[in-house]
Coordinates of C-alpha atoms in Angstrom, one line a residue:
M1394 CA -27.9 78.2 75.3
D1395 CA -25.2 77.4 77.8
S1396 CA -21.7 77.7 76.4
D1397 CA -18.2 77.3 77.6
S1398 CA -16.8 80.4 79.0
S1399 CA -13.3 81.9 78.5
D1400 CA -13.4 82.9 82.2
N1401 CA -10.4 81.5 84.0
E1402 CA -12.5 79.9 86.7
S1403 CA -14.7 78.1 84.3
N1404 CA -11.8 76.4 82.5
F1405 CA -10.7 74.5 85.6
S1406 CA -9.7 71.1 84.2
G1407 CA -9.9 68.6 87.0
F1408 CA -7.0 67.8 89.3
E1409 CA -3.5 68.8 88.5
S1410 CA -0.4 67.7 90.2
D1411 CA -0.7 70.4 92.8
D1412 CA -4.0 69.1 93.9
L1413 CA -2.6 65.7 94.9
P1414 CA -0.9 64.9 98.1
L1415 CA 2.6 65.3 96.9
A1416 CA 4.1 63.6 99.9
D1417 CA 2.4 60.4 98.7
L1418 CA 4.2 60.3 95.4
I1419 CA 7.8 59.4 94.5
D1420 CA 9.5 59.8 91.2
S1421 CA 8.4 57.1 88.7
D1422 CA 11.9 56.8 87.6
D1423 CA 12.8 55.2 90.9
E1424 CA 11.5 51.7 89.8
F1425 CA 14.2 49.1 90.4
D1426 CA 15.4 46.2 88.4
D1427 CA 14.2 43.0 90.2
S1428 CA 15.6 40.5 87.7
D1429 CA 18.3 39.3 90.1
K1430 CA 15.7 38.4 92.7
E1431 CA 13.0 36.6 90.7
N1432 CA 14.1 33.1 91.8
E1433 CA 13.9 33.9 95.5
S1434 CA 10.7 32.8 97.2
V1435 CA 11.0 35.2 100.2
V1436 CA 12.9 38.5 100.1
E1437 CA 12.9 41.1 102.9
D1438 CA 13.6 44.7 102.4
E1439 CA 12.4 47.8 104.2
N1440 CA 10.0 45.7 106.3
W1441 CA 8.2 44.4 103.2
T1442 CA 8.3 40.6 102.8
V1443 CA 7.8 39.0 99.4
N1444 CA 5.7 35.9 98.8
D1445 CA 5.2 35.2 102.5
R1446 CA 2.0 33.2 102.8
S1447 CA 1.9 33.3 106.6
D1448 CA -1.6 33.3 108.1
R1449 CA -2.9 36.8 108.9
S1450 CA -6.5 36.3 109.9
K1451 CA -8.9 39.2 109.5
K1452 CA -11.5 40.5 112.0
A1453 CA -15.1 39.5 111.5
F1454 CA -17.6 42.1 110.4
C1455 CA -19.3 43.5 113.5
G1456 CA -21.6 46.1 112.1
P1457 CA -25.4 46.0 112.3
E1458 CA -27.4 43.8 109.9
P1459 CA -27.2 45.4 106.4
G1460 CA -30.4 46.9 105.1
P1461 CA -33.1 49.5 105.9
R1462 CA -33.4 50.5 109.5
F1463 CA -37.2 50.5 109.3
D1464 CA -40.1 48.7 107.8
L1465 CA -42.9 50.6 106.2
D1466 CA -46.5 49.3 106.3
P1467 CA -47.8 47.4 103.2
D1468 CA -50.1 50.3 102.3
Q1469 CA -47.2 52.8 101.9
T1470 CA -46.5 54.0 98.4
E1471 CA -43.4 54.9 96.4
W1472 CA -43.8 58.5 97.5
N1473 CA -43.7 57.5 101.2
F1474 CA -40.3 55.8 100.5
V1475 CA -38.9 58.9 98.7
E1476 CA -40.4 61.2 101.3
M1477 CA -38.1 59.7 103.9
F1478 CA -35.1 61.0 101.9
F1479 CA -36.8 64.1 100.5
P1480 CA -39.3 65.0 103.3
M1481 CA -42.3 67.3 103.0
M1482 CA -40.5 70.0 104.9
L1483 CA -38.2 70.4 101.8
V1484 CA -41.2 70.7 99.5
E1485 CA -42.7 73.3 101.8
L1486 CA -39.3 75.1 101.9
L1487 CA -39.1 75.0 98.1
V1488 CA -42.6 76.6 97.9
E1489 CA -41.6 79.3 100.5
Q1490 CA -38.3 80.2 98.8
T1491 CA -39.9 80.2 95.3
N1492 CA -42.6 82.6 96.4
L1493 CA -40.1 84.7 98.2
F1494 CA -37.8 85.0 95.2
A1495 CA -40.8 85.9 93.0
R1496 CA -41.7 88.7 95.4
Q1497 CA -38.1 90.0 95.4
K1498 CA -38.0 90.1 91.6
M1499 CA -41.4 91.8 91.4
E1500 CA -40.1 94.6 93.6
I1501 CA -37.9 95.5 90.6
K1502 CA -40.3 94.6 87.8
H1503 CA -43.9 93.5 88.3
D1504 CA -45.0 90.2 86.7
K1505 CA -48.7 90.2 86.2
S1506 CA -48.7 86.5 85.1
W1507 CA -47.3 85.3 88.4
R1508 CA -49.4 83.9 91.2
P1509 CA -48.0 82.2 94.4
V1510 CA -47.3 78.5 94.1
S1511 CA -48.9 76.1 96.6
V1512 CA -47.6 72.9 98.1
K1513 CA -50.1 70.8 96.1
E1514 CA -49.1 72.6 92.9
M1515 CA -45.4 72.2 93.6
M1516 CA -45.9 68.4 94.2
A1517 CA -47.6 68.2 90.8
W1518 CA -44.8 70.2 89.2
L1519 CA -42.2 67.8 90.6
G1520 CA -44.4 64.9 89.4
I1521 CA -44.4 66.4 85.8
R1522 CA -40.6 66.7 86.0
I1523 CA -40.3 63.0 86.9
Y1524 CA -42.8 62.2 84.1
M1525 CA -40.5 64.1 81.7
S1526 CA -37.6 62.0 82.8
I1527 CA -39.5 58.9 81.6
V1528 CA -41.0 60.3 78.4
Q1529 CA -38.1 62.4 77.1
L1530 CA -38.5 65.0 74.4
P1531 CA -35.7 67.3 73.2
Q1532 CA -37.5 70.6 74.1
M1533 CA -39.7 71.2 77.1
A1534 CA -42.3 73.1 75.1
M1535 CA -43.0 70.0 73.0
Y1536 CA -45.0 68.4 75.9
W1537 CA -47.7 71.0 75.3
S1538 CA -47.5 70.9 71.5
T1539 CA -50.8 70.5 69.6
D1540 CA -49.0 68.2 67.2
I1541 CA -50.5 64.8 67.9
L1542 CA -47.2 63.1 67.3
Y1543 CA -45.4 65.0 70.2
G1544 CA -48.0 66.7 72.3
N1545 CA -49.1 65.2 75.6
F1546 CA -52.7 65.4 76.6
S1547 CA -52.0 64.3 80.2
V1548 CA -49.4 67.1 80.8
R1549 CA -51.7 69.7 79.3
R1550 CA -54.5 68.6 81.6
I1551 CA -52.4 68.9 84.7
M1552 CA -50.7 72.3 84.1
T1553 CA -50.4 74.9 81.3
R1554 CA -47.1 75.4 79.7
D1555 CA -46.9 79.0 80.8
R1556 CA -47.6 78.1 84.4
F1557 CA -45.1 75.3 84.4
M1558 CA -42.4 77.6 82.9
K1559 CA -43.3 80.4 85.3
V1560 CA -42.7 78.1 88.3
L1561 CA -39.4 77.0 86.8
Q1562 CA -38.4 80.7 86.3
Y1563 CA -38.8 81.5 90.0
L1564 CA -37.8 78.1 91.4
H1565 CA -35.4 78.7 94.4
C1566 CA -34.0 76.8 97.3
N1567 CA -32.5 79.5 99.6
D1568 CA -32.7 83.2 100.1
K1569 CA -30.0 84.7 97.9
T1570 CA -30.0 88.0 99.8
K1571 CA -28.5 86.3 102.8
M1572 CA -25.6 84.7 100.9
K1573 CA -22.1 85.8 102.1
P1574 CA -20.1 87.5 99.3
K1575 CA -17.0 86.0 97.7
G1576 CA -14.0 86.4 99.8
H1577 CA -15.9 86.5 103.1
P1578 CA -14.5 84.1 105.7
E1579 CA -17.9 82.5 106.1
Q1580 CA -18.6 82.2 102.4
D1581 CA -20.5 79.0 101.5
K1582 CA -20.1 78.1 97.9
L1583 CA -23.1 75.8 98.2
F1584 CA -25.4 78.3 99.9
L1585 CA -28.0 78.3 97.2
I1586 CA -28.6 74.5 97.7
R1587 CA -27.4 74.1 101.3
P1588 CA -30.7 73.4 103.1
F1589 CA -31.6 70.6 100.7
L1590 CA -28.0 69.2 100.6
D1591 CA -27.8 68.9 104.4
V1592 CA -31.2 67.2 104.8
V1593 CA -30.8 64.7 101.9
K1594 CA -27.3 63.8 103.0
K1595 CA -28.4 63.2 106.6
M1596 CA -31.3 61.0 105.6
C1597 CA -29.1 58.9 103.3
L1598 CA -26.6 58.4 106.1
T1599 CA -29.1 57.4 108.8
L1600 CA -31.8 55.3 107.1
Y1601 CA -29.8 52.4 105.8
N1602 CA -27.1 50.1 107.3
P1603 CA -24.4 49.4 104.7
H1604 CA -23.1 46.0 103.8
R1605 CA -19.6 45.1 104.8
N1606 CA -18.0 46.2 101.5
V1607 CA -18.5 49.8 100.4
S1608 CA -17.0 51.8 97.5
I1609 CA -15.9 55.4 97.4
D1610 CA -15.5 57.1 94.0
E1611 CA -16.3 60.3 92.2
A1612 CA -19.6 61.2 90.4
M1613 CA -20.1 64.1 88.0
V1614 CA -23.2 66.3 88.0
K1615 CA -23.4 67.5 84.4
F1616 CA -23.0 71.3 84.0
R1617 CA -21.3 73.2 81.2
G1618 CA -22.0 76.8 82.4
R1619 CA -19.7 79.2 84.2
L1620 CA -18.7 78.1 87.7
G1621 CA -15.6 78.5 89.7
F1622 CA -15.5 74.9 90.9
R1623 CA -16.7 73.3 87.6
Q1624 CA -14.5 70.3 86.8
F1625 CA -13.4 68.7 83.5
M1626 CA -13.0 64.9 83.5
P1627 CA -12.3 63.7 80.0
L1628 CA -13.0 60.0 80.8
K1629 CA -16.4 60.5 82.4
P1630 CA -19.7 60.4 80.3
A1631 CA -20.5 63.9 81.7
R1632 CA -17.1 65.5 81.1
Y1633 CA -18.0 68.9 82.5
G1634 CA -19.7 69.4 85.8
V1635 CA -19.7 69.5 89.6
K1636 CA -17.7 66.7 91.2
V1637 CA -19.3 64.8 94.0
W1638 CA -17.4 62.3 96.1
V1639 CA -19.8 59.4 96.9
R1640 CA -19.8 56.4 99.2
A1641 CA -22.2 53.8 97.9
D1642 CA -23.2 50.2 98.5
P1643 CA -21.9 47.8 95.8
V1644 CA -24.7 45.3 96.5
N1645 CA -27.5 47.6 95.4
G1646 CA -26.2 51.1 94.5
Y1647 CA -27.6 52.8 97.6
V1648 CA -25.9 56.1 98.2
N1649 CA -24.8 56.2 101.9
D1650 CA -23.0 59.5 101.9
F1651 CA -21.6 62.1 99.6
Q1652 CA -19.5 65.3 99.6
V1653 CA -19.5 68.1 97.0
Y1654 CA -16.1 69.2 95.8
T1655 CA -15.9 73.0 95.6
G1656 CA -12.3 73.3 94.7
K1657 CA -9.2 74.5 96.6
D1658 CA -9.3 77.8 98.5
A1659 CA -7.0 80.8 98.2
N1660 CA -5.2 79.3 95.2
T1661 CA -3.4 76.8 97.5
A1662 CA -3.3 73.1 97.1
E1663 CA -5.2 71.0 99.6
V1664 CA -2.6 68.7 101.1
G1665 CA -3.8 65.1 101.5
L1666 CA -7.1 65.7 99.5
A1667 CA -7.5 62.0 98.7
T1668 CA -6.9 60.9 102.2
R1669 CA -9.2 63.5 103.7
V1670 CA -12.1 62.6 101.4
V1671 CA -11.9 58.9 102.2
L1672 CA -11.6 59.5 106.0
D1673 CA -14.5 61.9 105.9
L1674 CA -16.8 59.5 104.0
S1675 CA -15.8 56.5 106.1
H1676 CA -16.2 58.3 109.4
E1677 CA -19.5 56.5 110.2
L1678 CA -17.9 53.1 109.5
R1679 CA -15.3 53.2 112.3
G1680 CA -15.0 50.2 114.6
K1681 CA -17.1 47.7 112.5
W1682 CA -14.4 46.3 110.2
H1683 CA -16.0 47.4 107.0
I1684 CA -14.0 47.1 103.8
V1685 CA -13.6 50.4 101.8
N1686 CA -12.9 49.9 98.1
V1687 CA -11.2 52.8 96.3
D1688 CA -9.4 53.4 93.0
N1689 CA -5.8 54.5 92.5
F1690 CA -6.5 58.2 93.0
F1691 CA -7.1 57.4 96.7
T1692 CA -5.1 54.3 97.5
S1693 CA -1.9 54.8 99.5
P1694 CA -0.1 52.9 102.4
K1695 CA -0.6 56.0 104.5
L1696 CA -4.4 56.1 104.0
F1697 CA -4.8 52.4 104.6
D1698 CA -2.8 52.7 107.9
E1699 CA -5.1 55.5 109.0
L1700 CA -8.2 53.3 108.2
L1701 CA -6.7 50.4 110.2
K1702 CA -6.4 52.7 113.2
Q1703 CA -10.2 53.2 112.8
E1704 CA -10.8 49.5 112.6
T1705 CA -11.6 49.6 108.9
Y1706 CA -10.1 47.5 106.2
A1707 CA -9.5 48.7 102.6
R1708 CA -8.5 47.6 99.2
G1709 CA -7.8 49.2 95.9
T1710 CA -5.7 49.6 92.8
V1711 CA -2.7 51.8 93.4
R1712 CA -0.1 53.9 91.5
S1713 CA 3.2 52.1 91.7
N1714 CA 5.0 55.4 92.6
R1715 CA 3.0 56.0 95.7
K1716 CA 5.3 56.8 98.7
G1717 CA 5.7 53.7 100.8
Y1718 CA 4.6 51.2 98.1
P1719 CA 7.1 48.4 97.6
V1720 CA 7.9 49.2 94.0
K1721 CA 11.4 47.8 94.5
Q1722 CA 10.0 44.3 95.2
L1723 CA 7.1 44.5 92.8
G1724 CA 8.6 46.1 89.7
K1725 CA 7.2 45.4 86.2
K1726 CA 9.9 42.9 85.5
T1727 CA 8.7 40.6 88.3
V1728 CA 5.7 39.5 86.1
K1729 CA 6.0 38.6 82.4
T1730 CA 3.0 36.6 81.2
Q1731 CA -0.8 36.9 81.8
G1732 CA -1.6 35.4 85.2
D1733 CA 1.8 36.0 86.8
F1734 CA 1.7 37.8 90.2
V1735 CA 4.0 38.6 93.0
F1736 CA 2.9 40.0 96.4
A1737 CA 4.6 41.5 99.4
T1738 CA 3.3 42.0 103.0
K1739 CA 4.1 44.5 105.7
G1740 CA 2.0 44.1 108.8
E1741 CA -1.7 44.1 107.7
Q1742 CA -0.9 45.5 104.3
L1743 CA -0.7 43.2 101.2
A1744 CA 0.7 44.7 98.0
S1745 CA 0.7 42.8 94.7
V1746 CA 1.5 43.2 91.0
W1747 CA -0.4 41.1 88.6
M1748 CA 0.1 40.8 84.8
D1749 CA -3.1 41.0 82.8
K1750 CA -2.8 42.8 79.5
K1751 CA -0.5 45.1 81.5
A1752 CA 0.8 45.2 85.0
I1753 CA -1.9 45.9 87.6
Y1754 CA -0.8 47.1 91.1
T1755 CA -3.0 46.7 94.1
L1756 CA -2.9 47.3 97.9
S1757 CA -5.2 45.7 100.5
T1758 CA -5.6 45.2 104.2
A1759 CA -8.6 43.0 103.7
E1760 CA -7.0 39.9 102.2
N1761 CA -5.1 37.1 104.1
P1762 CA -1.9 36.1 102.3
K1763 CA -2.7 32.5 103.2
D1764 CA -5.7 32.6 100.8
I1765 CA -4.1 34.9 98.2
D1766 CA -4.7 32.5 95.2
A1767 CA -7.8 33.2 93.0
T1768 CA -8.8 33.2 89.4
V1769 CA -10.6 35.5 87.0
L1770 CA -12.2 34.8 83.6
R1771 CA -10.7 36.1 80.4
K1772 CA -11.5 35.7 76.7
T1773 CA -9.0 34.6 74.1
R1774 CA -8.9 36.2 70.6
S1775 CA -11.0 33.3 69.4
G1776 CA -13.7 34.1 72.0
E1777 CA -13.1 31.2 74.3
V1778 CA -13.4 31.9 78.0
H1779 CA -10.7 30.5 80.3
E1780 CA -9.5 31.0 83.9
V1781 CA -6.5 33.1 84.7
Q1782 CA -4.7 33.0 88.0
A1783 CA -4.8 36.3 90.0
P1784 CA -4.3 37.5 93.5
R1785 CA -7.6 37.5 95.5
T1786 CA -7.5 41.3 95.7
I1787 CA -8.4 41.4 91.9
P1788 CA -11.8 39.6 91.9
E1789 CA -12.8 41.1 95.2
Y1790 CA -12.0 44.6 94.0
N1791 CA -13.9 44.0 90.7
Q1792 CA -16.9 42.8 92.6
N1793 CA -17.1 45.5 95.2
M1794 CA -15.8 48.7 93.5
N1795 CA -19.0 49.2 91.4
G1796 CA -21.2 50.8 94.0
V1797 CA -20.9 54.4 92.8
D1798 CA -21.2 53.3 89.1
H1799 CA -24.4 51.4 90.0
A1800 CA -25.8 54.4 91.8
D1801 CA -24.9 56.6 88.8
Q1802 CA -26.6 54.3 86.4
M1803 CA -29.9 54.3 88.3
R1804 CA -29.8 58.0 88.8
T1805 CA -29.0 59.0 85.2
E1806 CA -31.2 56.4 83.4
Y1807 CA -34.2 58.7 83.8
P1808 CA -32.7 62.1 84.9
T1809 CA -35.0 64.9 86.0
F1810 CA -32.5 67.7 85.2
R1811 CA -32.9 69.7 82.0
T1812 CA -30.6 72.3 80.4
S1813 CA -30.2 75.4 82.6
R1814 CA -27.9 78.3 83.2
K1815 CA -28.1 77.9 87.0
W1816 CA -25.6 75.4 88.4
W1817 CA -27.6 74.9 91.6
T1818 CA -30.6 73.5 89.7
Y1819 CA -28.5 70.6 88.5
M1820 CA -27.5 70.0 92.1
F1821 CA -31.2 70.2 93.2
F1822 CA -32.2 67.5 90.7
F1823 CA -29.1 65.5 91.6
L1824 CA -30.5 65.4 95.2
L1825 CA -34.0 64.6 94.0
D1826 CA -32.8 61.8 91.8
T1827 CA -30.6 60.4 94.7
A1828 CA -33.6 60.5 97.0
I1829 CA -35.6 58.6 94.3
T1830 CA -33.0 55.9 93.7
N1831 CA -32.4 55.4 97.4
G1832 CA -36.2 55.2 98.0
Y1833 CA -36.3 52.6 95.2
V1834 CA -33.6 50.5 96.8
V1835 CA -35.3 50.5 100.2
M1836 CA -38.7 49.7 98.7
R1837 CA -37.2 46.8 96.7
E1838 CA -35.8 45.4 100.0
S1839 CA -38.9 46.0 102.1
P1840 CA -40.5 42.7 103.1
F1841 CA -44.0 44.1 102.8
H1842 CA -43.5 45.4 99.2
Q1843 CA -42.3 42.3 97.3
Q1844 CA -44.0 41.9 93.9
K1845 CA -45.1 38.6 92.5
S1846 CA -45.9 37.6 88.9
R1847 CA -49.2 35.9 87.9
N1848 CA -47.8 32.5 88.6
G1849 CA -46.8 33.5 92.1
K1850 CA -43.0 33.8 91.5
P1851 CA -41.1 36.8 92.8
K1852 CA -41.0 39.7 90.4
D1853 CA -38.3 42.3 90.6
R1854 CA -39.4 46.0 90.9
T1855 CA -37.8 48.1 88.2
V1856 CA -36.7 51.7 88.4
L1857 CA -39.1 52.6 85.6
D1858 CA -42.1 51.2 87.4
F1859 CA -41.0 53.0 90.6
R1860 CA -40.7 56.4 88.8
M1861 CA -44.0 55.9 86.9
N1862 CA -45.9 55.3 90.1
L1863 CA -44.1 58.1 91.9
S1864 CA -45.1 60.6 89.2
R1865 CA -48.7 59.6 89.4
Q1866 CA -48.7 59.9 93.2
L1867 CA -47.1 63.4 93.2
I1868 CA -49.5 64.7 90.6
G1869 CA -52.5 63.1 92.3
D1870 CA -55.8 64.8 91.3
Y1871 CA -54.2 68.2 90.7
C1872 CA -55.6 70.0 87.8
D1873 CA -54.7 73.6 87.0
N1874 CA -57.8 75.7 86.6
G1875 CA -56.0 77.7 83.9
S1876 CA -55.7 74.6 81.6
A1877 CA -58.0 74.6 78.6
V1878 CA -58.3 70.9 78.9
A1879 CA -59.2 71.2 82.6
K1880 CA -61.9 73.7 81.7
L1881 CA -63.1 71.4 79.0
A1882 CA -63.8 68.8 81.7
T1883 CA -66.2 71.2 83.4
V1884 CA -68.4 71.4 80.3
K1885 CA -71.5 69.3 81.2
A1886 CA -72.1 66.0 79.5
G1887 CA -74.1 65.8 76.3
H1888 CA -71.8 67.4 73.8
F1889 CA -72.1 64.8 71.1
P1890 CA -72.2 65.1 67.3
G1891 CA -75.6 64.6 65.6
Q1892 CA -77.2 64.9 62.1
A1893 CA -79.1 68.0 61.1
E1894 CA -81.9 68.0 58.5
K1895 CA -80.4 71.0 56.7
R1896 CA -76.9 72.0 55.9
G1897 CA -75.5 75.0 57.9
R1898 CA -72.3 77.0 58.1
C1899 CA -69.7 75.6 60.6
R1900 CA -69.5 78.0 63.5
Q1901 CA -65.8 77.3 64.1
C1902 CA -64.9 77.7 60.5
A1903 CA -66.8 81.0 60.5
K1904 CA -64.7 82.2 63.5
E1905 CA -61.6 81.5 61.5
K1906 CA -62.9 83.2 58.4
R1907 CA -63.4 80.0 56.4
R1908 CA -66.6 79.1 54.7
R1909 CA -67.7 75.5 55.1
E1910 CA -71.2 74.0 55.4
C1911 CA -72.1 70.6 57.0
H1912 CA -74.9 68.5 58.3
V1913 CA -73.2 67.9 61.7
I1914 CA -74.4 69.7 64.8
C1915 CA -73.5 69.5 68.5
L1916 CA -76.6 68.1 70.2
E1917 CA -76.0 70.2 73.3
C1918 CA -74.9 73.5 71.8
Q1919 CA -77.3 73.2 68.8
V1920 CA -74.9 74.7 66.4
H1921 CA -73.4 73.4 63.1
I1922 CA -69.8 72.2 63.6
C1923 CA -67.9 70.1 61.1
V1924 CA -66.1 67.0 62.3
P1925 CA -62.5 68.5 62.0
C1926 CA -63.6 71.5 64.1
F1927 CA -65.6 69.6 66.8
K1928 CA -62.8 69.5 69.4
D1929 CA -61.5 73.0 68.7
W1930 CA -65.0 74.5 69.2
H1931 CA -65.4 72.9 72.6
V1932 CA -61.8 73.8 73.7
D1933 CA -62.6 77.4 72.9
L1934 CA -65.9 77.1 74.7
A1935 CA -64.1 75.8 77.8
N1936 CA -61.6 78.8 77.6
S1937 CA -64.5 81.2 77.6
M1938 CA -66.0 79.9 80.8

């Protein structure tokens, strides 16, 4: 069982103040009393102008048409779509590295039960893992249980439990003997997963044109074992794990780009971490006037200025004590009741404070002050829905900030990962699940793969349908020759029960030292077998072949 370690590295608890760009924060005590300026319609101070509705038109989006950069033929299957993000070269590399790791281990201690895995077998193994993500049982061994309530005939037919677990035991993605030691200037903390990480990331980035709005946020890959860059995020569903910065499409949850956070180096804070992450993940968006949506961890006037230089707009919630934010003009006392808002402009930047249940601070370069007025829906205590006035940044942010959450929902609804002591296996299955969900999004948008119901109306393709078909395609006609059920299929036809004239002792009961007589015989074997033992007799027969 994985457990929390007392090791200092494993107790890293997310971001502390030293990890944040300190130059972007000012003392929260520096909020000012704005009560003497509430009645003024326009106030200028430090280049910020309050409530100025002058027209500041925005550039039109000039990126390529959003959507897949290719069209697959109508006869292409779910696997063909996933294969574009997780190509066969990765399956072949997985086979190569798994067999290599097994040979390295057997130089120390021989394992007579191991035989090299093939590409076809690895495909079937991955297909079983995807099947397990759909039909979830608490323990992996239960899929091979003889209990009719839990056991699964299909899995037993494909691969034996021992073989499945043996492949899992030696599963590997990179040659560990070539990994640079800790402290080496060329150390790669992600070496064990690096080849797969680079390929999947590249495919996600190049195979789909994002919509104008994109969202950048953090995702957590669940892991509770010992790891130097493990994070603790108390508000996330997976509180412990590896943090991954993700850029995703809010329209469909497609993951465009991602970056694994491996912590700070040499015990020094990374200056400008939030700014660096956003600029890295938005690098491919330059010059197209995309709109990047971020939360208050990232948002700052400095970052939004940098994005404007790259011809990229941005919007997000913001901490009121960010350096450069007009907290003097937009203090809490400027808004009192729900729906009140005040805004200030400085060049292309538009800052606002809006009173909902509490004061909400935002910053945007994507909104025009001329069209600032908007509404959002809110419920009263009696349950009635009514409109509340809000700056346009609020509904636009709510609509376009959910890309990463949407991607997480699709990825974790049927997760392929299982409990493991190895952190990199969680990352491997994160990459596999990301490839699956991206393949699903692309297939759903493919003009040649639209589904229709019986009455001819469009029918939406579900993640469940996609994974079920993908699992079947990966498994194909593979059948492990070591499986008892597979051997049973080789027993020639004609093994049916029949009625004997005389009673005889059941051969299966006799093997198990029970005395039972019956009139039932197997017409092919010509031996007495009682009905409860009929299946067991023939499974044993198959095992002896």
